[in-house]
PDB file of C-alpha atoms and ligand atoms in Angstrom:
ATOM      1  CA  MET A   1      -0.012  -0.032   0.025  1.00  0.00           C
ATOM      2  CA  ARG A   2       1.302   3.502  -0.852  1.00  0.00           C
ATOM      3  CA  LYS A   3       2.603   5.664   2.086  1.00  0.00           C
ATOM      4  CA  ILE A   4       1.246   9.039   2.642  1.00  0.00           C
ATOM      5  CA  THR A   5       1.866  12.118   4.783  1.00  0.00           C
ATOM      6  CA  ILE A   6      -0.848  12.861   7.442  1.00  0.00           C
ATOM      7  CA  ALA A   7      -0.870  16.401   8.932  1.00  0.00           C
ATOM      8  CA  ILE A   8      -3.079  16.967  12.054  1.00  0.00           C
ATOM      9  CA  ASP A   9      -3.254  20.636  13.181  1.00  0.00           C
ATOM     10  CA  GLY A  10      -5.535  22.451  15.561  1.00  0.00           C
ATOM     11  CA  PHE A  11      -5.970  24.316  18.732  1.00  0.00           C
ATOM     12  CA  SER A  12      -4.302  23.463  22.121  1.00  0.00           C
ATOM     13  CA  SER A  13      -5.442  20.337  23.972  1.00  0.00           C
ATOM     14  CA  CYS A  14      -8.158  19.435  21.550  1.00  0.00           C
ATOM     15  CA  GLY A  15      -6.991  15.697  21.060  1.00  0.00           C
ATOM     16  CA  LYS A  16      -4.515  16.218  18.148  1.00  0.00           C
ATOM     17  CA  SER A  17      -1.836  13.969  19.604  1.00  0.00           C
ATOM     18  CA  THR A  18      -4.413  11.382  20.820  1.00  0.00           C
ATOM     19  CA  MET A  19      -5.805  11.107  17.262  1.00  0.00           C
ATOM     20  CA  ALA A  20      -2.309  11.120  15.774  1.00  0.00           C
ATOM     21  CA  LYS A  21      -0.880   8.395  17.979  1.00  0.00           C
ATOM     22  CA  ASP A  22      -3.778   6.140  17.532  1.00  0.00           C
ATOM     23  CA  LEU A  23      -3.787   6.419  13.839  1.00  0.00           C
ATOM     24  CA  ALA A  24      -0.052   5.847  13.537  1.00  0.00           C
ATOM     25  CA  ARG A  25      -0.230   2.729  15.751  1.00  0.00           C
ATOM     26  CA  GLU A  26      -3.095   1.403  13.771  1.00  0.00           C
ATOM     27  CA  ILE A  27      -1.497   1.837  10.357  1.00  0.00           C
ATOM     28  CA  GLY A  28       2.149   1.336  11.390  1.00  0.00           C
ATOM     29  CA  TYR A  29       3.242   4.879  10.614  1.00  0.00           C
ATOM     30  CA  ILE A  30       5.910   7.040  12.503  1.00  0.00           C
ATOM     31  CA  TYR A  31       4.279   9.594  14.877  1.00  0.00           C
ATOM     32  CA  VAL A  32       5.953  12.975  15.262  1.00  0.00           C
ATOM     33  CA  ASP A  33       4.716  15.401  18.146  1.00  0.00           C
ATOM     34  CA  THR A  34       6.069  18.801  16.940  1.00  0.00           C
ATOM     35  CA  GLY A  35       4.711  20.506  20.028  1.00  0.00           C
ATOM     36  CA  ALA A  36       7.048  18.523  21.983  1.00  0.00           C
ATOM     37  CA  MET A  37       9.928  19.935  19.970  1.00  0.00           C
ATOM     38  CA  TYR A  38       8.832  23.660  20.853  1.00  0.00           C
ATOM     39  CA  ARG A  39       8.283  22.541  24.329  1.00  0.00           C
ATOM     40  CA  SER A  40      11.882  21.238  24.610  1.00  0.00           C
ATOM     41  CA  VAL A  41      13.438  24.429  23.306  1.00  0.00           C
ATOM     42  CA  THR A  42      11.270  26.135  25.916  1.00  0.00           C
ATOM     43  CA  LEU A  43      12.485  23.946  28.699  1.00  0.00           C
ATOM     44  CA  TYR A  44      16.003  24.609  27.732  1.00  0.00           C
ATOM     45  CA  ALA A  45      15.260  28.366  27.612  1.00  0.00           C
ATOM     46  CA  LEU A  46      13.718  28.259  31.075  1.00  0.00           C
ATOM     47  CA  ARG A  47      16.713  26.356  32.486  1.00  0.00           C
ATOM     48  CA  HIS A  48      19.187  28.751  30.946  1.00  0.00           C
ATOM     49  CA  GLN A  49      17.305  32.009  31.955  1.00  0.00           C
ATOM     50  CA  LEU A  50      16.549  32.924  28.446  1.00  0.00           C
ATOM     51  CA  PHE A  51      13.225  34.752  29.306  1.00  0.00           C
ATOM     52  CA  ASN A  52      13.011  38.341  30.375  1.00  0.00           C
ATOM     53  CA  GLU A  53      10.935  39.251  33.508  1.00  0.00           C
ATOM     54  CA  ASP A  54       7.908  40.129  31.429  1.00  0.00           C
ATOM     55  CA  GLY A  55       8.017  36.668  29.828  1.00  0.00           C
ATOM     56  CA  SER A  56       9.374  37.867  26.496  1.00  0.00           C
ATOM     57  CA  VAL A  57      12.169  35.801  24.971  1.00  0.00           C
ATOM     58  CA  LYS A  58      15.866  37.005  25.145  1.00  0.00           C
ATOM     59  CA  THR A  59      16.137  36.260  21.347  1.00  0.00           C
ATOM     60  CA  SER A  60      19.797  37.150  20.669  1.00  0.00           C
ATOM     61  CA  GLU A  61      21.013  34.873  23.573  1.00  0.00           C
ATOM     62  CA  LEU A  62      18.702  32.064  22.435  1.00  0.00           C
ATOM     63  CA  GLU A  63      19.906  32.402  18.949  1.00  0.00           C
ATOM     64  CA  LYS A  64      23.531  31.847  20.094  1.00  0.00           C
ATOM     65  CA  GLU A  65      22.285  28.727  22.072  1.00  0.00           C
ATOM     66  CA  MET A  66      20.335  27.057  19.196  1.00  0.00           C
ATOM     67  CA  PRO A  67      23.283  24.919  18.052  1.00  0.00           C
ATOM     68  CA  ASN A  68      23.323  23.479  21.700  1.00  0.00           C
ATOM     69  CA  ILE A  69      19.755  22.334  21.616  1.00  0.00           C
ATOM     70  CA  LYS A  70      19.338  18.870  20.213  1.00  0.00           C
ATOM     71  CA  ILE A  71      16.073  17.244  20.165  1.00  0.00           C
ATOM     72  CA  SER A  72      15.305  13.603  19.444  1.00  0.00           C
ATOM     73  CA  PHE A  73      12.652  10.905  19.955  1.00  0.00           C
ATOM     74  CA  GLN A  74      13.139   7.375  21.210  1.00  0.00           C
ATOM     75  CA  LEU A  75      10.482   4.743  21.356  1.00  0.00           C
ATOM     76  CA  ASN A  76       9.259   3.862  24.793  1.00  0.00           C
ATOM     77  CA  LYS A  77       8.839   0.076  24.878  1.00  0.00           C
ATOM     78  CA  GLU A  78       6.458   0.337  27.868  1.00  0.00           C
ATOM     79  CA  THR A  79       4.164   2.875  26.411  1.00  0.00           C
ATOM     80  CA  GLY A  80       4.746   1.983  22.788  1.00  0.00           C
ATOM     81  CA  ARG A  81       5.053   5.697  22.110  1.00  0.00           C
ATOM     82  CA  PRO A  82       8.050   8.081  21.302  1.00  0.00           C
ATOM     83  CA  ASP A  83       9.505   9.945  24.295  1.00  0.00           C
ATOM     84  CA  THR A  84      11.130  13.360  23.713  1.00  0.00           C
ATOM     85  CA  TYR A  85      14.847  13.782  24.542  1.00  0.00           C
ATOM     86  CA  LEU A  86      16.667  17.100  24.973  1.00  0.00           C
ATOM     87  CA  ASN A  87      20.453  16.699  24.598  1.00  0.00           C
ATOM     88  CA  GLY A  88      20.162  13.027  25.067  1.00  0.00           C
ATOM     89  CA  VAL A  89      18.066  13.144  28.322  1.00  0.00           C
ATOM     90  CA  CYS A  90      14.334  12.207  28.385  1.00  0.00           C
ATOM     91  CA  VAL A  91      12.127  15.343  29.186  1.00  0.00           C
ATOM     92  CA  GLU A  92       8.846  13.837  28.437  1.00  0.00           C
ATOM     93  CA  GLN A  93       7.539  14.593  31.912  1.00  0.00           C
ATOM     94  CA  GLU A  94       9.082  18.050  32.337  1.00  0.00           C
ATOM     95  CA  ILE A  95       7.919  19.568  28.826  1.00  0.00           C
ATOM     96  CA  ARG A  96       4.328  18.826  29.828  1.00  0.00           C
ATOM     97  CA  SER A  97       4.352  21.113  32.851  1.00  0.00           C
ATOM     98  CA  LEU A  98       2.204  24.163  33.121  1.00  0.00           C
ATOM     99  CA  GLU A  99       5.498  26.275  33.427  1.00  0.00           C
ATOM    100  CA  VAL A 100       6.476  25.079  29.991  1.00  0.00           C
ATOM    101  CA  SER A 101       3.040  25.362  28.574  1.00  0.00           C
ATOM    102  CA  SER A 102       2.864  29.004  29.913  1.00  0.00           C
ATOM    103  CA  HIS A 103       6.160  29.893  28.002  1.00  0.00           C
ATOM    104  CA  VAL A 104       6.048  27.908  24.895  1.00  0.00           C
ATOM    105  CA  SER A 105       3.969  30.166  22.551  1.00  0.00           C
ATOM    106  CA  PRO A 106       6.407  33.086  22.692  1.00  0.00           C
ATOM    107  CA  ILE A 107       9.277  30.618  21.849  1.00  0.00           C
ATOM    108  CA  ALA A 108       7.215  29.250  18.976  1.00  0.00           C
ATOM    109  CA  ALA A 109       6.731  32.666  17.632  1.00  0.00           C
ATOM    110  CA  VAL A 110      10.561  33.265  17.200  1.00  0.00           C
ATOM    111  CA  PRO A 111      11.368  32.972  13.370  1.00  0.00           C
ATOM    112  CA  PHE A 112      14.754  31.190  13.739  1.00  0.00           C
ATOM    113  CA  VAL A 113      13.248  28.684  16.192  1.00  0.00           C
ATOM    114  CA  ARG A 114      10.602  27.726  13.752  1.00  0.00           C
ATOM    115  CA  GLU A 115      13.044  27.604  10.778  1.00  0.00           C
ATOM    116  CA  ALA A 116      15.235  25.194  12.758  1.00  0.00           C
ATOM    117  CA  LEU A 117      12.381  22.898  13.868  1.00  0.00           C
ATOM    118  CA  VAL A 118      10.500  22.957  10.584  1.00  0.00           C
ATOM    119  CA  ALA A 119      13.741  21.815   8.859  1.00  0.00           C
ATOM    120  CA  GLN A 120      14.093  18.982  11.268  1.00  0.00           C
ATOM    121  CA  GLN A 121      10.371  18.054  10.886  1.00  0.00           C
ATOM    122  CA  GLN A 122      10.718  17.975   7.139  1.00  0.00           C
ATOM    123  CA  ASN A 123      13.548  15.632   7.397  1.00  0.00           C
ATOM    124  CA  LEU A 124      11.639  13.306   9.804  1.00  0.00           C
ATOM    125  CA  GLY A 125       8.805  13.019   7.337  1.00  0.00           C
ATOM    126  CA  LYS A 126      10.782  12.974   4.087  1.00  0.00           C
ATOM    127  CA  ASP A 127      10.076   9.339   3.367  1.00  0.00           C
ATOM    128  CA  LYS A 128       6.332   9.660   4.081  1.00  0.00           C
ATOM    129  CA  GLY A 129       4.574   7.197   6.326  1.00  0.00           C
ATOM    130  CA  VAL A 130       4.278   9.871   9.049  1.00  0.00           C
ATOM    131  CA  VAL A 131       1.679  11.160  11.094  1.00  0.00           C
ATOM    132  CA  MET A 132       2.610  14.592  12.425  1.00  0.00           C
ATOM    133  CA  ASP A 133       0.728  16.831  14.694  1.00  0.00           C
ATOM    134  CA  GLY A 134       1.097  20.582  15.467  1.00  0.00           C
ATOM    135  CA  ARG A 135      -0.008  24.011  14.306  1.00  0.00           C
ATOM    136  CA  ASP A 136       1.394  24.452  10.856  1.00  0.00           C
ATOM    137  CA  ILE A 137       2.003  20.989   9.531  1.00  0.00           C
ATOM    138  CA  GLY A 138      -0.611  21.217   6.803  1.00  0.00           C
ATOM    139  CA  THR A 139       0.280  24.805   5.975  1.00  0.00           C
ATOM    140  CA  THR A 140       4.034  25.062   6.109  1.00  0.00           C
ATOM    141  CA  VAL A 141       5.811  21.889   7.016  1.00  0.00           C
ATOM    142  CA  PHE A 142       4.020  19.502   4.516  1.00  0.00           C
ATOM    143  CA  PRO A 143       1.849  21.711   2.528  1.00  0.00           C
ATOM    144  CA  ASP A 144       1.512  18.676   0.016  1.00  0.00           C
ATOM    145  CA  ALA A 145       0.317  16.218   2.689  1.00  0.00           C
ATOM    146  CA  GLU A 146      -2.290  13.878   1.058  1.00  0.00           C
ATOM    147  CA  LEU A 147      -4.586  13.952   4.449  1.00  0.00           C
ATOM    148  CA  LYS A 148      -4.884  17.134   6.460  1.00  0.00           C
ATOM    149  CA  ILE A 149      -7.143  17.277   9.494  1.00  0.00           C
ATOM    150  CA  PHE A 150      -7.806  20.475  11.488  1.00  0.00           C
ATOM    151  CA  VAL A 151      -9.166  19.696  14.895  1.00  0.00           C
ATOM    152  CA  THR A 152     -11.252  22.119  17.094  1.00  0.00           C
ATOM    153  CA  ALA A 153     -13.178  21.858  20.324  1.00  0.00           C
ATOM    154  CA  SER A 154     -14.555  24.459  22.743  1.00  0.00           C
ATOM    155  CA  SER A 155     -12.107  25.864  25.160  1.00  0.00           C
ATOM    156  CA  GLU A 156     -14.263  24.706  28.020  1.00  0.00           C
ATOM    157  CA  VAL A 157     -14.258  21.038  26.824  1.00  0.00           C
ATOM    158  CA  ARG A 158     -10.374  21.215  26.225  1.00  0.00           C
ATOM    159  CA  ALA A 159      -9.676  22.688  29.589  1.00  0.00           C
ATOM    160  CA  GLN A 160     -12.004  20.119  31.244  1.00  0.00           C
ATOM    161  CA  ARG A 161     -10.167  17.152  29.363  1.00  0.00           C
ATOM    162  CA  ARG A 162      -6.725  18.366  30.389  1.00  0.00           C
ATOM    163  CA  PHE A 163      -7.952  18.979  33.938  1.00  0.00           C
ATOM    164  CA  ASP A 164      -9.239  15.490  34.099  1.00  0.00           C
ATOM    165  CA  GLU A 165      -5.993  13.939  32.635  1.00  0.00           C
ATOM    166  CA  LEU A 166      -3.917  15.849  35.239  1.00  0.00           C
ATOM    167  CA  LYS A 167      -6.248  14.728  38.153  1.00  0.00           C
ATOM    168  CA  ALA A 168      -6.161  11.127  36.965  1.00  0.00           C
ATOM    169  CA  LYS A 169      -2.241  11.234  37.013  1.00  0.00           C
ATOM    170  CA  GLY A 170      -2.520  12.718  40.538  1.00  0.00           C
ATOM    171  CA  MET A 171      -0.922  16.037  39.376  1.00  0.00           C
ATOM    172  CA  PRO A 172      -1.909  19.479  40.730  1.00  0.00           C
ATOM    173  CA  ALA A 173      -4.521  21.059  38.369  1.00  0.00           C
ATOM    174  CA  ASP A 174      -6.689  24.136  38.379  1.00  0.00           C
ATOM    175  CA  TYR A 175      -9.391  24.303  35.715  1.00  0.00           C
ATOM    176  CA  ASP A 176      -9.274  28.075  35.504  1.00  0.00           C
ATOM    177  CA  ASP A 177      -5.475  28.199  35.150  1.00  0.00           C
ATOM    178  CA  ILE A 178      -5.598  25.464  32.433  1.00  0.00           C
ATOM    179  CA  LYS A 179      -8.497  27.190  30.481  1.00  0.00           C
ATOM    180  CA  LYS A 180      -6.504  30.601  30.708  1.00  0.00           C
ATOM    181  CA  ASN A 181      -3.432  28.975  29.419  1.00  0.00           C
ATOM    182  CA  VAL A 182      -5.336  27.157  26.504  1.00  0.00           C
ATOM    183  CA  GLU A 183      -6.871  30.461  25.359  1.00  0.00           C
ATOM    184  CA  GLU A 184      -3.731  32.442  25.784  1.00  0.00           C
ATOM    185  CA  ARG A 185      -1.652  29.942  23.671  1.00  0.00           C
ATOM    186  CA  ASP A 186      -4.573  29.915  20.976  1.00  0.00           C
ATOM    187  CA  TYR A 187      -4.218  33.687  20.806  1.00  0.00           C
ATOM    188  CA  ILE A 188      -0.594  33.843  20.388  1.00  0.00           C
ATOM    189  CA  ASP A 189      -0.482  30.816  17.998  1.00  0.00           C
ATOM    190  CA  THR A 190      -3.225  32.387  15.713  1.00  0.00           C
ATOM    191  CA  HIS A 191      -1.739  35.930  15.857  1.00  0.00           C
ATOM    192  CA  ARG A 192       2.035  35.332  15.247  1.00  0.00           C
ATOM    193  CA  GLU A 193       3.623  36.431  12.114  1.00  0.00           C
ATOM    194  CA  VAL A 194       5.363  33.343  11.083  1.00  0.00           C
ATOM    195  CA  SER A 195       3.145  30.415  10.262  1.00  0.00           C
ATOM    196  CA  PRO A 196       0.181  31.380  12.406  1.00  0.00           C
ATOM    197  CA  LEU A 197      -2.223  28.435  13.429  1.00  0.00           C
ATOM    198  CA  LYS A 198      -4.892  28.286  10.586  1.00  0.00           C
ATOM    199  CA  LYS A 199      -6.695  25.747   8.801  1.00  0.00           C
ATOM    200  CA  ALA A 200      -5.182  24.861   5.443  1.00  0.00           C
ATOM    201  CA  ASP A 201      -7.664  25.393   2.640  1.00  0.00           C
ATOM    202  CA  ASP A 202      -7.691  21.723   1.830  1.00  0.00           C
ATOM    203  CA  ALA A 203      -7.812  20.504   5.388  1.00  0.00           C
ATOM    204  CA  ILE A 204     -10.948  18.641   6.774  1.00  0.00           C
ATOM    205  CA  GLU A 205     -12.202  20.132   9.760  1.00  0.00           C
ATOM    206  CA  LEU A 206     -13.313  18.010  12.829  1.00  0.00           C
ATOM    207  CA  ASP A 207     -15.015  19.462  15.980  1.00  0.00           C
ATOM    208  CA  ASN A 208     -14.569  16.673  18.353  1.00  0.00           C
ATOM    209  CA  SER A 209     -16.345  18.393  21.299  1.00  0.00           C
ATOM    210  CA  LYS A 210     -18.845  15.641  21.363  1.00  0.00           C
ATOM    211  CA  LEU A 211     -16.902  12.785  20.060  1.00  0.00           C
ATOM    212  CA  THR A 212     -15.391  10.006  22.170  1.00  0.00           C
ATOM    213  CA  ILE A 213     -11.728   8.975  21.532  1.00  0.00           C
ATOM    214  CA  ALA A 214     -13.014   5.758  19.933  1.00  0.00           C
ATOM    215  CA  GLU A 215     -15.281   7.659  17.563  1.00  0.00           C
ATOM    216  CA  GLN A 216     -12.748  10.229  16.468  1.00  0.00           C
ATOM    217  CA  LYS A 217     -10.376   7.340  15.774  1.00  0.00           C
ATOM    218  CA  GLU A 218     -12.912   5.630  13.699  1.00  0.00           C
ATOM    219  CA  TRP A 219     -13.651   8.928  11.724  1.00  0.00           C
ATOM    220  CA  LEU A 220      -9.915   9.362  11.051  1.00  0.00           C
ATOM    221  CA  ILE A 221      -9.240   5.934   9.975  1.00  0.00           C
ATOM    222  CA  SER A 222     -12.283   6.020   7.512  1.00  0.00           C
ATOM    223  CA  HIS A 223     -10.621   9.305   5.952  1.00  0.00           C
ATOM    224  CA  PHE A 224      -7.249   7.624   5.754  1.00  0.00           C
ATOM    225  CA  ASN A 225      -8.747   4.521   4.072  1.00  0.00           C
ATOM    226  CA  HIS A 226     -10.618   6.587   1.581  1.00  0.00           C
ATOM    227  CA  ILE A 227      -7.325   8.390   0.526  1.00  0.00           C
ATOM    228  CA  VAL A 228      -5.166   5.227   0.262  1.00  0.00           C
ATOM    229  CA  ASN A 229      -7.881   3.228  -1.431  1.00  0.00           C
ATOM    230  CA  ASN A 230      -8.721   5.713  -4.202  1.00  0.00           C
TER     231      ASN A 230
HETATM  232  N1  ATP B 301     -12.635  12.968  22.053  1.00  0.00           N
HETATM  233  C1  ATP B 301     -12.180  13.021  23.272  1.00  0.00           C
HETATM  234  N2  ATP B 301     -12.831  12.937  24.362  1.00  0.00           N
HETATM  235  C2  ATP B 301     -12.459  13.032  25.599  1.00  0.00           C
HETATM  236  N3  ATP B 301     -11.199  13.301  25.866  1.00  0.00           N
HETATM  237  C3  ATP B 301     -10.379  13.450  24.854  1.00  0.00           C
HETATM  238  C4  ATP B 301     -10.722  13.307  23.440  1.00  0.00           C
HETATM  239  N4  ATP B 301      -9.711  13.439  22.723  1.00  0.00           N
HETATM  240  C5  ATP B 301      -8.552  13.713  23.505  1.00  0.00           C
HETATM  241  N5  ATP B 301      -8.982  13.588  24.803  1.00  0.00           N
HETATM  242  C6  ATP B 301      -8.183  13.984  25.937  1.00  0.00           C
HETATM  243  O1  ATP B 301      -8.111  15.387  26.067  1.00  0.00           O
HETATM  244  C7  ATP B 301      -6.563  15.547  26.528  1.00  0.00           C
HETATM  245  C8  ATP B 301      -5.808  16.313  25.553  1.00  0.00           C
HETATM  246  O2  ATP B 301      -5.692  15.494  24.350  1.00  0.00           O
HETATM  247  P1  ATP B 301      -4.330  15.650  23.499  1.00  0.00           P
HETATM  248  O3  ATP B 301      -3.027  15.666  24.425  1.00  0.00           O
HETATM  249  O4  ATP B 301      -4.382  14.586  22.540  1.00  0.00           O
HETATM  250  O5  ATP B 301      -4.350  17.066  22.906  1.00  0.00           O
HETATM  251  P2  ATP B 301      -3.468  17.927  21.960  1.00  0.00           P
HETATM  252  O6  ATP B 301      -4.313  18.647  20.995  1.00  0.00           O
HETATM  253  O7  ATP B 301      -2.433  17.057  21.364  1.00  0.00           O
HETATM  254  O8  ATP B 301      -2.906  18.911  23.032  1.00  0.00           O
HETATM  255  P3  ATP B 301      -1.750  19.945  22.946  1.00  0.00           P
HETATM  256  O9  ATP B 301      -1.959  20.848  21.952  1.00  0.00           O
HETATM  257  O10 ATP B 301      -1.729  20.508  24.333  1.00  0.00           O
HETATM  258  O11 ATP B 301      -0.423  19.014  22.784  1.00  0.00           O
HETATM  259  C9  ATP B 301      -6.018  14.129  26.783  1.00  0.00           C
HETATM  260  O12 ATP B 301      -6.206  13.865  28.148  1.00  0.00           O
HETATM  261  C10 ATP B 301      -6.806  13.162  25.956  1.00  0.00           C
HETATM  262  O13 ATP B 301      -6.911  11.947  26.567  1.00  0.00           O
HETATM  263  N1  LIG B 302       3.714  22.763  14.816  1.00  0.00           N
HETATM  264  C1  LIG B 302       3.756  23.430  15.979  1.00  0.00           C
HETATM  265  C2  LIG B 302       3.565  22.713  17.153  1.00  0.00           C
HETATM  266  C3  LIG B 302       3.597  23.448  18.411  1.00  0.00           C
HETATM  267  N2  LIG B 302       3.623  24.704  18.393  1.00  0.00           N
HETATM  268  C4  LIG B 302       3.765  25.743  19.571  1.00  0.00           C
HETATM  269  O1  LIG B 302       4.094  24.707  20.646  1.00  0.00           O
HETATM  270  C5  LIG B 302       3.126  24.805  21.638  1.00  0.00           C
HETATM  271  C6  LIG B 302       2.846  23.465  22.307  1.00  0.00           C
HETATM  272  O2  LIG B 302       2.345  22.615  21.385  1.00  0.00           O
HETATM  273  P1  LIG B 302       1.377  21.330  21.899  1.00  0.00           P
HETATM  274  O3  LIG B 302       0.832  20.825  20.707  1.00  0.00           O
HETATM  275  O4  LIG B 302       2.361  20.446  22.668  1.00  0.00           O
HETATM  276  O5  LIG B 302       0.412  21.974  22.784  1.00  0.00           O
HETATM  277  C7  LIG B 302       1.842  25.389  20.983  1.00  0.00           C
HETATM  278  O6  LIG B 302       0.999  26.085  21.760  1.00  0.00           O
HETATM  279  C8  LIG B 302       2.481  26.272  19.967  1.00  0.00           C
HETATM  280  O7  LIG B 302       2.872  27.561  20.508  1.00  0.00           O
HETATM  281  C9  LIG B 302       3.680  25.457  17.183  1.00  0.00           C
HETATM  282  O8  LIG B 302       3.976  26.722  17.063  1.00  0.00           O
HETATM  283  N3  LIG B 302       3.839  24.736  16.029  1.00  0.00           N
END
């Protein structure tokens, strides 16, 4: 069966990576979480004091540090999913913290950061057979992707899902803080100058507010089958 490129974009915490991971596992494709890459640069910047007091990025310092930031993925045999590594150390937990979530969108708006990560993403997907999720996969990273999905859900639903997830993991969570973070990231991601979050003209939109995880997986597999069988 021919291999294709699948781009899943959308708003924060709407279920993109859940959909992308489920599909990749089902069809035997590589899964790439591009948000994890922006989060890793953010973690590095936090650890190296590369933010100003007001939360803006110390861009010239960060630019000098970019050659020292190496991001990679390794399959976790227990979860069956790729873990994110920053300079050879697994940072899968740390990059999901609210502190990283609160600083990531300004980092992702920096043009040289995007340029470096987009080049790496294009390289990871150059042989097709990849499901990649993010904000600009269908518009910038792989504008020729055969299947493009744009996922949405209300901010209340998204915050509630994230809140439930953190609670289930026994982690501290405040619904209002999470909702505020989700909305702030959406605003910065849709308003930045370089590759703002937007639906590609040829993307299929899915509002999954009222869908279960199983239903959205079935919906996505049917779109995949339609493309590869026609
Ligand atoms: N249809 C759904 N119904 C209920 N919960 C869902 C659904 N889809 C995803 N979730 C849950 O919502 C949470 C956020 O999902 P996920 O991490 O996949 O979102 P995301 O869009 O990749 O987020 P981010 O942009 O922050 O990386 C997870 O706890 C996930 O299990
Ligand atoms: N292709 C992408 C992916 C992510 N971002 C930025 O990273 C943030 C975190 O992404 P998550 O998917 O893990 O939530 C996100 O809010 C964006 O600022 C991006 O710009 N482009």
